[in-house]
Coordinates of C-alpha atoms in Angstrom, one line a residue:
X24 CA -55.1 87.3 48.5
X25 CA -54.7 83.6 48.1
X26 CA -58.6 83.1 48.1
X27 CA -59.6 86.0 45.6
X28 CA -57.9 83.4 43.6
X29 CA -59.4 80.5 44.5
X30 CA -62.8 81.6 44.4
X31 CA -62.1 83.2 41.0
X32 CA -61.5 79.9 39.6
X33 CA -63.4 78.0 41.8
X34 CA -61.9 75.9 43.6
X35 CA -62.6 75.2 47.3
X36 CA -60.8 77.8 49.5
X37 CA -59.7 75.4 52.6
X38 CA -55.7 75.5 51.2
X39 CA -55.8 79.1 49.5
X40 CA -54.1 80.6 53.3
X41 CA -50.9 78.3 53.2
X42 CA -50.3 79.8 49.3
X43 CA -48.1 82.9 48.8
X44 CA -48.0 85.2 45.9
X45 CA -45.0 86.9 45.0
X46 CA -44.0 88.4 41.4
X47 CA -41.2 86.3 40.0
X48 CA -38.5 87.7 37.1
X49 CA -38.0 85.0 35.3
X50 CA -34.3 84.6 33.2
X51 CA -34.2 83.4 29.9
X52 CA -31.9 81.0 28.6
X53 CA -30.5 80.8 24.8
X54 CA -32.8 78.3 23.1
X55 CA -32.7 76.8 19.6
X56 CA -35.1 75.4 18.5
X57 CA -34.1 72.3 16.1
X58 CA -36.7 72.6 13.1
X59 CA -39.1 75.1 12.2
X60 CA -41.2 74.9 9.0
X61 CA -43.0 77.8 8.1
X62 CA -46.3 77.3 6.0
X63 CA -47.0 80.0 3.3
X64 CA -48.7 83.1 4.8
X65 CA -51.1 82.8 2.7
X66 CA -52.5 80.0 4.7
X67 CA -53.4 80.9 8.1
X68 CA -55.1 77.7 8.8
X69 CA -51.3 75.8 7.8
X70 CA -49.3 74.8 11.0
X71 CA -46.7 75.9 12.1
X72 CA -44.3 72.8 12.9
X73 CA -41.9 73.0 15.3
X74 CA -39.4 70.5 15.4
X75 CA -36.7 69.0 18.1
X76 CA -34.6 65.4 17.7
X77 CA -33.6 63.4 20.3
X78 CA -31.1 61.0 20.2
X79 CA -30.1 61.1 23.9
X80 CA -32.4 60.1 27.1
X81 CA -33.0 63.9 28.2
X82 CA -36.3 63.8 31.4
X83 CA -35.8 67.6 30.5
X84 CA -36.5 67.8 26.4
X85 CA -40.7 68.5 27.4
X86 CA -39.9 71.7 29.6
X87 CA -37.4 72.8 26.9
X88 CA -39.8 71.9 23.4
X89 CA -42.8 73.3 24.8
X90 CA -40.4 76.6 26.3
X91 CA -39.1 77.4 23.3
X92 CA -42.0 76.6 21.7
X93 CA -43.7 79.4 23.3
X94 CA -41.1 82.1 23.8
X95 CA -41.4 81.7 19.9
X96 CA -44.8 82.0 19.2
X97 CA -44.5 85.0 21.8
X98 CA -41.0 86.7 19.2
X99 CA -43.5 86.4 16.1
X100 CA -47.0 86.9 16.8
X101 CA -47.5 84.2 14.3
X102 CA -51.0 83.3 13.8
X103 CA -51.0 79.3 12.0
X104 CA -52.2 77.2 14.4
X105 CA -48.8 75.2 15.7
X106 CA -47.9 71.3 15.8
X107 CA -45.0 70.3 17.9
X108 CA -42.8 67.1 16.8
X109 CA -40.6 65.2 19.4
X110 CA -38.4 62.6 17.2
X111 CA -36.6 59.5 18.8
X112 CA -34.8 56.8 17.6
X113 CA -36.7 54.6 19.9
X114 CA -39.2 54.9 22.7
X115 CA -36.7 53.8 25.1
X116 CA -35.6 57.7 25.2
X117 CA -38.5 59.5 25.0
X118 CA -39.0 60.9 28.5
X119 CA -42.9 60.1 29.1
X120 CA -45.4 61.7 30.2
X121 CA -44.5 65.2 32.8
X122 CA -47.5 66.7 35.4
X123 CA -46.9 69.6 34.1
X124 CA -47.0 69.0 30.2
X125 CA -49.1 65.4 30.0
X126 CA -52.2 67.6 28.9
X127 CA -50.1 69.4 25.5
X128 CA -48.5 65.8 25.2
X129 CA -51.6 63.7 24.5
X130 CA -53.1 66.9 22.7
X131 CA -53.4 66.7 18.8
X132 CA -50.7 69.3 18.6
X133 CA -48.3 67.5 20.1
X134 CA -46.8 63.8 17.5
X135 CA -43.9 61.7 19.0
X136 CA -41.5 59.7 16.4
X137 CA -40.0 56.8 16.9
X138 CA -37.5 55.8 13.7
X139 CA -37.1 52.5 14.5
X140 CA -40.8 52.0 14.3
X141 CA -42.0 54.1 12.1
X142 CA -39.2 52.5 9.5
X143 CA -40.6 49.1 9.8
X144 CA -41.1 47.4 7.2
X145 CA -38.9 49.6 5.1
X146 CA -41.3 50.3 2.0
X147 CA -40.8 53.7 1.1
X148 CA -37.7 55.8 -0.4
X149 CA -37.8 57.8 3.1
X150 CA -38.0 54.7 5.6
X151 CA -35.1 54.0 3.6
X152 CA -32.8 56.4 4.5
X153 CA -34.5 55.9 8.5
X154 CA -32.6 52.2 7.7
X155 CA -29.3 53.8 7.2
X156 CA -29.6 56.3 10.3
X157 CA -30.9 53.3 12.5
X158 CA -28.5 50.7 11.2
X159 CA -25.6 49.2 13.3
X160 CA -21.9 50.9 11.4
X161 CA -21.4 47.2 9.2
X162 CA -25.4 47.2 7.9
X163 CA -25.1 51.1 7.7
X164 CA -23.4 50.7 3.9
X165 CA -25.7 47.7 2.7
X166 CA -29.1 50.3 3.4
X167 CA -26.8 53.3 1.7
X168 CA -26.5 51.2 -1.1
X169 CA -30.4 50.0 -1.3
X170 CA -31.2 53.6 -0.6
X171 CA -29.6 54.7 -3.3
X172 CA -30.4 52.5 -5.5
X173 CA -33.5 53.7 -5.9
X174 CA -33.3 57.1 -5.8
X175 CA -34.5 58.7 -9.3
X176 CA -32.9 62.2 -10.8
X177 CA -33.8 65.0 -9.7
X178 CA -33.0 68.0 -6.7
X179 CA -34.4 64.6 -4.4
X180 CA -31.6 62.4 -5.5
X181 CA -28.9 65.4 -5.1
X182 CA -30.1 66.0 -1.5
X183 CA -31.0 62.1 -0.9
X184 CA -27.4 61.5 -1.8
X185 CA -25.8 64.5 0.1
X186 CA -27.9 62.7 3.3
X187 CA -26.7 59.7 2.8
X188 CA -23.0 60.1 2.8
X189 CA -23.1 63.2 5.2
X190 CA -24.9 59.8 7.6
X191 CA -22.5 57.3 6.8
X192 CA -19.2 59.8 7.2
X193 CA -20.7 60.6 10.9
X194 CA -21.6 56.3 11.4
X195 CA -17.9 55.6 10.1
X196 CA -15.3 58.0 11.5
X197 CA -12.5 56.7 10.9
X198 CA -13.3 56.4 7.2
X199 CA -12.5 59.1 4.6
X200 CA -15.4 60.4 2.9
X201 CA -13.7 58.9 -0.3
X202 CA -13.3 55.7 0.8
X203 CA -17.4 56.5 1.6
X204 CA -18.3 57.6 -1.9
X205 CA -16.0 54.4 -3.2
X206 CA -18.4 51.6 -1.1
X207 CA -21.2 53.7 -2.2
X208 CA -20.2 53.5 -5.5
X209 CA -21.1 56.9 -6.3
X210 CA -20.0 58.0 -9.9
X211 CA -18.6 61.2 -10.8
X212 CA -22.0 62.7 -12.7
X213 CA -23.1 62.0 -8.7
X214 CA -20.8 63.6 -6.6
X215 CA -21.0 66.8 -8.8
X216 CA -24.6 67.0 -8.4
X217 CA -23.8 66.9 -5.1
X218 CA -21.3 69.7 -4.4

């Protein structure tokens, strides 16, 4: 009775006769969320962050992201509020609005980040790390040197050295890891800490 549905939601029912009811089984595909940042259990008001990093144009990104997100919430029964973060290298790769997801995309629960805009000007260490990621291969080594010159000693320094080195290994596939380490002037101490 489509008429009943239209009455229940207080919508004009002149279109109700054209609707057909079915009960459909939805097959579940395997999903993998790029990243989930879980807050401590004793902080129920802190959000659960879902992160999707997209470096290629994908018109289906938001349908996949929200399907993964809501399936995760159903399976894990988290009591934390949620927040989705979609990260793009440039605004041009954002598939834009979609009638199914516009309400979510415009809500405070979804943030879209465009790294090229976020990292300008490159003032903080994290902005400079992203600068290495976004730079063309010839410029990436110079950007990496700037980052490594700013790093402080400690646990975060080890992570930053590893991250910068890994970015360059992927950006400069024709060079060996050892050659990249030499270009970055990493010392034996730096390398031993990263192992």
